[in-house]
PDB file of C-alpha atoms in Angstrom:
ATOM      1  CA  MET A1469      -0.006   0.000   0.014  1.00 89.00           C
ATOM      2  CA  GLU A1470       1.289   3.463  -0.906  1.00 91.00           C
ATOM      3  CA  SER A1471       0.413   6.274   1.408  1.00 93.00           C
ATOM      4  CA  LEU A1472      -1.161   9.478   0.135  1.00 94.00           C
ATOM      5  CA  ARG A1473       1.205  12.414   0.558  1.00 93.00           C
ATOM      6  CA  GLU A1474       0.849  16.170   0.544  1.00 91.00           C
ATOM      7  CA  SER A1475       1.954  16.188  -3.088  1.00 90.00           C
ATOM      8  CA  HIS A1476      -1.156  14.253  -4.024  1.00 91.00           C
ATOM      9  CA  GLY A1477      -3.871  16.684  -5.098  1.00 92.00           C
ATOM     10  CA  VAL A1478      -7.628  16.464  -5.176  1.00 94.00           C
ATOM     11  CA  ASP A1479      -7.869  14.334  -8.305  1.00 93.00           C
ATOM     12  CA  VAL A1480      -5.473  11.620  -7.011  1.00 94.00           C
ATOM     13  CA  VAL A1481      -6.987  11.569  -3.572  1.00 96.00           C
ATOM     14  CA  GLN A1482     -10.571  11.306  -4.922  1.00 95.00           C
ATOM     15  CA  GLY A1483      -9.497   8.444  -7.229  1.00 94.00           C
ATOM     16  CA  ALA A1484      -7.766   6.582  -4.438  1.00 96.00           C
ATOM     17  CA  LEU A1485     -10.800   6.972  -2.121  1.00 97.00           C
ATOM     18  CA  ARG A1486     -13.068   5.720  -4.868  1.00 96.00           C
ATOM     19  CA  ILE A1487     -11.144   2.520  -5.412  1.00 96.00           C
ATOM     20  CA  LEU A1488     -10.794   1.889  -1.710  1.00 97.00           C
ATOM     21  CA  SER A1489     -14.508   2.383  -1.120  1.00 97.00           C
ATOM     22  CA  ILE A1490     -15.442  -0.022  -3.859  1.00 97.00           C
ATOM     23  CA  ARG A1491     -13.023  -2.681  -2.695  1.00 96.00           C
ATOM     24  CA  CYS A1492     -14.008  -2.355   0.921  1.00 96.00           C
ATOM     25  CA  GLY A1493     -17.659  -2.683  -0.036  1.00 95.00           C
ATOM     26  CA  SER A1494     -16.925  -6.135  -1.502  1.00 94.00           C
ATOM     27  CA  ARG A1495     -16.529  -7.691   1.966  1.00 94.00           C
ATOM     28  CA  PRO A1496     -18.936  -7.470   4.898  1.00 96.00           C
ATOM     29  CA  ALA A1497     -16.134  -6.918   7.383  1.00 95.00           C
ATOM     30  CA  SER A1498     -14.792  -3.885   5.597  1.00 96.00           C
ATOM     31  CA  LYS A1499     -18.094  -2.416   4.299  1.00 97.00           C
ATOM     32  CA  ALA A1500     -18.222   0.228   7.055  1.00 97.00           C
ATOM     33  CA  ILE A1501     -14.761   1.466   6.150  1.00 97.00           C
ATOM     34  CA  GLY A1502     -15.815   1.624   2.508  1.00 96.00           C
ATOM     35  CA  GLY A1503     -18.798   3.785   3.486  1.00 97.00           C
ATOM     36  CA  GLU A1504     -16.506   6.179   5.357  1.00 97.00           C
ATOM     37  CA  MET A1505     -14.201   6.520   2.317  1.00 97.00           C
ATOM     38  CA  ALA A1506     -17.206   7.148   0.034  1.00 97.00           C
ATOM     39  CA  SER A1507     -18.404   9.812   2.413  1.00 97.00           C
ATOM     40  CA  LEU A1508     -15.032  11.512   2.493  1.00 97.00           C
ATOM     41  CA  ARG A1509     -14.870  11.491  -1.265  1.00 97.00           C
ATOM     42  CA  ALA A1510     -18.358  13.003  -1.569  1.00 97.00           C
ATOM     43  CA  SER A1511     -17.420  15.745   0.899  1.00 96.00           C
ATOM     44  CA  LEU A1512     -14.162  16.393  -0.909  1.00 97.00           C
ATOM     45  CA  ARG A1513     -16.033  16.714  -4.238  1.00 96.00           C
ATOM     46  CA  ALA A1514     -18.624  19.131  -2.763  1.00 97.00           C
ATOM     47  CA  LEU A1515     -15.886  21.311  -1.213  1.00 97.00           C
ATOM     48  CA  ARG A1516     -13.935  21.370  -4.459  1.00 96.00           C
ATOM     49  CA  ASP A1517     -16.995  22.422  -6.380  1.00 97.00           C
ATOM     50  CA  ALA A1518     -17.632  25.154  -3.766  1.00 97.00           C
ATOM     51  CA  TRP A1519     -14.073  26.412  -4.109  1.00 97.00           C
ATOM     52  CA  GLU A1520     -14.271  26.399  -7.920  1.00 97.00           C
ATOM     53  CA  ASP A1521     -17.568  28.324  -7.816  1.00 97.00           C
ATOM     54  CA  ALA A1522     -16.012  30.852  -5.421  1.00 97.00           C
ATOM     55  CA  ARG A1523     -12.935  31.187  -7.620  1.00 97.00           C
ATOM     56  CA  ASP A1524     -15.030  31.735 -10.735  1.00 97.00           C
ATOM     57  CA  GLU A1525     -17.143  34.407  -8.946  1.00 97.00           C
ATOM     58  CA  ARG A1526     -13.916  36.211  -8.037  1.00 97.00           C
ATOM     59  CA  VAL A1527     -12.530  35.929 -11.565  1.00 97.00           C
ATOM     60  CA  ALA A1528     -15.784  37.300 -12.987  1.00 97.00           C
ATOM     61  CA  ALA A1529     -15.608  40.184 -10.502  1.00 97.00           C
ATOM     62  CA  THR A1530     -12.081  40.919 -11.583  1.00 96.00           C
ATOM     63  CA  ALA A1531     -13.322  41.269 -15.140  1.00 96.00           C
ATOM     64  CA  GLU A1532     -15.897  43.797 -13.941  1.00 97.00           C
ATOM     65  CA  ILE A1533     -13.080  45.767 -12.345  1.00 96.00           C
ATOM     66  CA  GLN A1534     -11.129  45.780 -15.586  1.00 95.00           C
ATOM     67  CA  TYR A1535     -14.191  47.064 -17.405  1.00 96.00           C
ATOM     68  CA  ARG A1536     -14.929  49.810 -14.829  1.00 96.00           C
ATOM     69  CA  ASP A1537     -11.294  50.808 -14.846  1.00 95.00           C
ATOM     70  CA  ALA A1538     -11.367  51.209 -18.592  1.00 95.00           C
ATOM     71  CA  VAL A1539     -14.491  53.454 -18.340  1.00 96.00           C
ATOM     72  CA  LEU A1540     -12.696  55.561 -15.747  1.00 96.00           C
ATOM     73  CA  ASP A1541      -9.588  55.831 -17.869  1.00 95.00           C
ATOM     74  CA  ASP A1542     -11.666  57.008 -20.851  1.00 95.00           C
ATOM     75  CA  ALA A1543     -13.371  59.656 -18.714  1.00 95.00           C
ATOM     76  CA  VAL A1544     -10.101  61.028 -17.370  1.00 95.00           C
ATOM     77  CA  MET A1545      -8.445  61.080 -20.753  1.00 93.00           C
ATOM     78  CA  SER A1546     -11.482  62.789 -22.222  1.00 93.00           C
ATOM     79  CA  LEU A1547     -11.126  65.464 -19.492  1.00 94.00           C
ATOM     80  CA  ALA A1548      -7.392  65.813 -20.405  1.00 92.00           C
ATOM     81  CA  ARG A1549      -8.234  66.463 -24.007  1.00 93.00           C
ATOM     82  CA  GLN A1550     -10.818  69.049 -23.065  1.00 92.00           C
ATOM     83  CA  VAL A1551      -8.476  70.794 -20.681  1.00 92.00           C
ATOM     84  CA  ASN A1552      -5.812  70.758 -23.302  1.00 91.00           C
ATOM     85  CA  ALA A1553      -8.180  72.483 -25.696  1.00 92.00           C
ATOM     86  CA  LEU A1554      -9.195  74.945 -22.953  1.00 91.00           C
ATOM     87  CA  VAL A1555      -5.584  76.053 -22.387  1.00 90.00           C
ATOM     88  CA  ASP A1556      -4.798  75.964 -26.112  1.00 91.00           C
ATOM     89  CA  GLY A1557      -2.215  73.181 -25.605  1.00 90.00           C
ATOM     90  CA  LYS A1558      -0.221  75.158 -23.015  1.00 90.00           C
ATOM     91  CA  THR A1559       0.485  72.486 -20.436  1.00 88.00           C
ATOM     92  CA  ASP A1560       2.278  75.053 -18.259  1.00 89.00           C
ATOM     93  CA  ASP A1561      -1.041  76.849 -17.844  1.00 91.00           C
ATOM     94  CA  ALA A1562      -2.020  77.050 -14.149  1.00 90.00           C
ATOM     95  CA  ARG A1563      -5.376  75.364 -14.855  1.00 90.00           C
ATOM     96  CA  TYR A1564      -3.732  72.404 -16.555  1.00 90.00           C
ATOM     97  CA  ARG A1565      -0.979  72.091 -13.963  1.00 91.00           C
ATOM     98  CA  ALA A1566      -3.562  72.180 -11.144  1.00 91.00           C
ATOM     99  CA  LEU A1567      -5.425  69.272 -12.631  1.00 91.00           C
ATOM    100  CA  PHE A1568      -2.534  67.258 -14.018  1.00 90.00           C
ATOM    101  CA  PRO A1569       0.676  67.732 -12.006  1.00 88.00           C
ATOM    102  CA  SER A1570       1.762  64.450 -13.617  1.00 86.00           C
ATOM    103  CA  ALA A1571       0.734  62.848 -16.921  1.00 85.00           C
ATOM    104  CA  PRO A1572      -2.745  61.323 -16.675  1.00 87.00           C
ATOM    105  CA  SER A1573      -1.741  58.527 -19.045  1.00 84.00           C
ATOM    106  CA  ALA A1574       0.870  57.355 -16.568  1.00 86.00           C
ATOM    107  CA  GLN A1575      -1.311  57.767 -13.480  1.00 83.00           C
ATOM    108  CA  MET A1576      -4.202  55.856 -15.005  1.00 86.00           C
ATOM    109  CA  ARG A1577      -2.119  52.974 -16.231  1.00 83.00           C
ATOM    110  CA  PRO A1578      -2.697  50.666 -13.251  1.00 79.00           C
ATOM    111  CA  ILE A1579      -6.000  48.742 -13.020  1.00 81.00           C
ATOM    112  CA  GLY A1580      -7.527  50.442 -10.000  1.00 78.00           C
ATOM    113  CA  GLY A1581      -5.537  50.571  -6.766  1.00 86.00           C
ATOM    114  CA  SER A1582      -5.081  53.142  -4.031  1.00 88.00           C
ATOM    115  CA  ALA A1583      -2.587  55.333  -5.976  1.00 90.00           C
ATOM    116  CA  GLN A1584      -4.916  55.764  -8.943  1.00 91.00           C
ATOM    117  CA  ARG A1585      -7.899  56.364  -6.616  1.00 93.00           C
ATOM    118  CA  ALA A1586      -5.984  59.119  -4.796  1.00 92.00           C
ATOM    119  CA  TYR A1587      -5.005  60.699  -8.141  1.00 92.00           C
ATOM    120  CA  VAL A1588      -8.631  60.730  -9.347  1.00 94.00           C
ATOM    121  CA  ARG A1589     -10.010  62.047  -6.001  1.00 94.00           C
ATOM    122  CA  ALA A1590      -7.514  64.894  -6.072  1.00 92.00           C
ATOM    123  CA  LEU A1591      -8.471  65.712  -9.657  1.00 93.00           C
ATOM    124  CA  LEU A1592     -12.163  65.756  -8.706  1.00 95.00           C
ATOM    125  CA  LYS A1593     -11.435  68.041  -5.689  1.00 94.00           C
ATOM    126  CA  THR A1594      -9.571  70.483  -7.988  1.00 93.00           C
ATOM    127  CA  LEU A1595     -12.430  70.517 -10.458  1.00 92.00           C
ATOM    128  CA  ALA A1596     -14.928  71.225  -7.713  1.00 92.00           C
ATOM    129  CA  GLU A1597     -12.905  74.045  -6.104  1.00 90.00           C
ATOM    130  CA  ARG A1598     -11.666  76.084  -9.125  1.00 89.00           C
ATOM    131  CA  ASP A1599     -14.134  78.503 -10.657  1.00 90.00           C
ATOM    132  CA  ASP A1600     -12.059  78.823 -13.758  1.00 90.00           C
ATOM    133  CA  LEU A1601     -12.782  75.118 -14.425  1.00 89.00           C
ATOM    134  CA  ALA A1602     -16.586  75.354 -13.943  1.00 89.00           C
ATOM    135  CA  SER A1603     -17.112  74.555 -17.670  1.00 89.00           C
ATOM    136  CA  LEU A1604     -15.811  71.079 -17.033  1.00 90.00           C
ATOM    137  CA  ALA A1605     -18.532  70.156 -14.549  1.00 89.00           C
ATOM    138  CA  PRO A1606     -20.032  67.493 -16.844  1.00 90.00           C
ATOM    139  CA  GLN A1607     -16.653  65.752 -17.062  1.00 91.00           C
ATOM    140  CA  ARG A1608     -16.307  65.941 -13.293  1.00 92.00           C
ATOM    141  CA  LYS A1609     -19.630  64.166 -12.822  1.00 93.00           C
ATOM    142  CA  ALA A1610     -18.709  61.499 -15.346  1.00 94.00           C
ATOM    143  CA  ILE A1611     -15.419  60.806 -13.635  1.00 95.00           C
ATOM    144  CA  ALA A1612     -16.940  60.699 -10.187  1.00 96.00           C
ATOM    145  CA  LYS A1613     -19.571  58.256 -11.344  1.00 96.00           C
ATOM    146  CA  ALA A1614     -16.904  56.071 -13.012  1.00 96.00           C
ATOM    147  CA  GLN A1615     -14.756  56.103  -9.850  1.00 96.00           C
ATOM    148  CA  ASP A1616     -17.668  55.174  -7.629  1.00 96.00           C
ATOM    149  CA  ALA A1617     -18.534  52.280  -9.865  1.00 97.00           C
ATOM    150  CA  LEU A1618     -14.924  51.091  -9.789  1.00 96.00           C
ATOM    151  CA  ASP A1619     -14.845  51.340  -6.044  1.00 96.00           C
ATOM    152  CA  ASP A1620     -18.040  49.296  -5.790  1.00 97.00           C
ATOM    153  CA  ALA A1621     -16.655  46.647  -8.132  1.00 96.00           C
ATOM    154  CA  THR A1622     -13.442  46.497  -6.131  1.00 96.00           C
ATOM    155  CA  ALA A1623     -15.313  46.069  -2.851  1.00 96.00           C
ATOM    156  CA  THR A1624     -17.391  43.275  -4.320  1.00 97.00           C
ATOM    157  CA  ARG A1625     -14.317  41.488  -5.612  1.00 96.00           C
ATOM    158  CA  ASP A1626     -12.661  41.871  -2.196  1.00 96.00           C
ATOM    159  CA  ASP A1627     -15.613  40.204  -0.535  1.00 97.00           C
ATOM    160  CA  LEU A1628     -15.496  37.383  -3.105  1.00 97.00           C
ATOM    161  CA  GLN A1629     -11.779  36.935  -2.512  1.00 97.00           C
ATOM    162  CA  VAL A1630     -12.521  36.312   1.181  1.00 97.00           C
ATOM    163  CA  ALA A1631     -15.161  33.757   0.228  1.00 97.00           C
ATOM    164  CA  GLU A1632     -12.682  32.050  -2.100  1.00 97.00           C
ATOM    165  CA  ASP A1633      -9.982  31.952   0.546  1.00 97.00           C
ATOM    166  CA  ARG A1634     -12.395  30.377   3.008  1.00 97.00           C
ATOM    167  CA  ALA A1635     -13.470  27.782   0.438  1.00 97.00           C
ATOM    168  CA  ALA A1636      -9.811  27.031  -0.291  1.00 97.00           C
ATOM    169  CA  THR A1637      -9.089  26.583   3.412  1.00 96.00           C
ATOM    170  CA  ALA A1638     -12.095  24.247   3.836  1.00 97.00           C
ATOM    171  CA  LEU A1639     -10.926  22.209   0.841  1.00 97.00           C
ATOM    172  CA  GLN A1640      -7.362  22.007   2.228  1.00 96.00           C
ATOM    173  CA  ILE A1641      -8.559  20.803   5.574  1.00 96.00           C
ATOM    174  CA  ALA A1642     -10.800  18.199   4.027  1.00 96.00           C
ATOM    175  CA  LEU A1643      -7.990  17.041   1.711  1.00 96.00           C
ATOM    176  CA  THR A1644      -5.632  16.515   4.708  1.00 96.00           C
ATOM    177  CA  GLU A1645      -8.339  14.627   6.602  1.00 97.00           C
ATOM    178  CA  ALA A1646      -9.064  12.428   3.575  1.00 97.00           C
ATOM    179  CA  ARG A1647      -5.385  11.610   3.107  1.00 96.00           C
ATOM    180  CA  ASP A1648      -5.058  10.701   6.796  1.00 97.00           C
ATOM    181  CA  ALA A1649      -8.203   8.542   6.762  1.00 97.00           C
ATOM    182  CA  TYR A1650      -7.038   6.747   3.649  1.00 97.00           C
ATOM    183  CA  ASN A1651      -3.562   5.993   5.118  1.00 97.00           C
ATOM    184  CA  GLN A1652      -5.113   4.899   8.423  1.00 97.00           C
ATOM    185  CA  ALA A1653      -7.369   2.465   6.582  1.00 97.00           C
ATOM    186  CA  TRP A1654      -4.436   0.239   5.958  1.00 96.00           C
ATOM    187  CA  HIS A1655      -4.068  -0.481   9.695  1.00 96.00           C
ATOM    188  CA  ARG A1656      -7.796  -0.843  10.179  1.00 96.00           C
ATOM    189  CA  LEU A1657      -8.117  -3.351   7.368  1.00 97.00           C
ATOM    190  CA  ASN A1658      -5.187  -5.371   8.710  1.00 96.00           C
ATOM    191  CA  VAL A1659      -7.161  -5.698  11.920  1.00 95.00           C
ATOM    192  CA  GLU A1660     -10.166  -6.935  10.002  1.00 95.00           C
ATOM    193  CA  PHE A1661      -8.154  -9.342   7.830  1.00 96.00           C
ATOM    194  CA  PRO A1662      -5.068 -10.226   9.895  1.00 95.00           C
ATOM    195  CA  LYS A1663      -4.290 -13.349   7.948  1.00 93.00           C
ATOM    196  CA  ASP A1664      -4.833 -12.068   4.447  1.00 95.00           C
ATOM    197  CA  LYS A1665      -2.245  -9.395   3.615  1.00 94.00           C
ATOM    198  CA  ALA A1666      -2.749  -9.921  -0.117  1.00 95.00           C
ATOM    199  CA  LEU A1667      -6.431  -9.038   0.199  1.00 96.00           C
ATOM    200  CA  VAL A1668      -5.690  -5.858   2.146  1.00 95.00           C
ATOM    201  CA  GLU A1669      -3.132  -4.832  -0.397  1.00 95.00           C
ATOM    202  CA  SER A1670      -5.658  -5.324  -3.184  1.00 95.00           C
ATOM    203  CA  PHE A1671      -7.931  -2.710  -1.634  1.00 95.00           C
ATOM    204  CA  PHE A1672      -5.506   0.103  -2.409  1.00 94.00           C
ATOM    205  CA  ARG A1673      -4.731   1.832  -5.653  1.00 89.00           C
ATOM    206  CA  THR A1674      -1.175   1.721  -7.065  1.00 87.00           C
ATOM    207  CA  LEU A1675      -0.273   5.339  -6.825  1.00 83.00           C
ATOM    208  CA  SER A1676       3.299   5.090  -8.142  1.00 70.00           C
ATOM    209  CA  ARG A1677       1.908   4.737 -11.680  1.00 60.00           C
ATOM    210  CA  GLU A1678       0.586   8.210 -11.483  1.00 53.00           C
ATOM    211  CA  LYS A1679       2.711  11.308 -11.190  1.00 53.00           C
ATOM    212  CA  PRO A1680       1.524  13.132  -8.006  1.00 45.00           C
ATOM    213  CA  ARG A1681       0.042  16.362  -9.094  1.00 48.00           C
ATOM    214  CA  GLU A1682      -2.087  19.222  -7.862  1.00 48.00           C
ATOM    215  CA  THR A1683      -5.438  20.124  -9.319  1.00 46.00           C
ATOM    216  CA  PRO A1684      -4.827  23.144 -11.605  1.00 44.00           C
ATOM    217  CA  ASP A1685      -5.156  26.300  -9.558  1.00 47.00           C
ATOM    218  CA  ALA A1686      -6.370  24.289  -6.577  1.00 50.00           C
ATOM    219  CA  PRO A1687      -4.858  23.945  -3.077  1.00 51.00           C
ATOM    220  CA  THR A1688      -2.484  21.079  -2.804  1.00 43.00           C
TER     221      THR A1688
END
């Protein structure tokens, strides 16, 4: 019998539990152990599904952030073009420098984040406070709306990341418990069949024929 190790991921563990549960079910003396292995496998599958669902929710939320960030970028760059026209291309004009102390294209390059948020909030504050930029009020509203939408999307993704992390932890705990239960089954079966080592050995999958691997993107 080959023990399950930490390097064996969800797929290998589920497969090993499946074979063990079937083989144990073939003998009355080991049927209860087989039921336990089947239960562990079902739990592992459910937790893996829950983790994958949580991961996909977070990935989808990240896509929303990327979209909202692109909308914000467009709004800020539209403002930059309008300000450039307002100052007749003179970037040393006080109005332009007040809004854009640094190039907006560089400041808006990240996808969200605290630095970009601070840059946009400062820009909005300047637009609101300077009377000589009152004509740009429509652009200020568009930018504020886009920033709020991005903030909301980011908060949603952060909550989903927490849910994903919790699901990953639950899966990791269940995976460890399943490995331990599988490995301990060897000793339990030897108690049930003390004079038939070959039978006990036949209950367990030959793991050395498979390269231990992790489920893609899944906890080990």
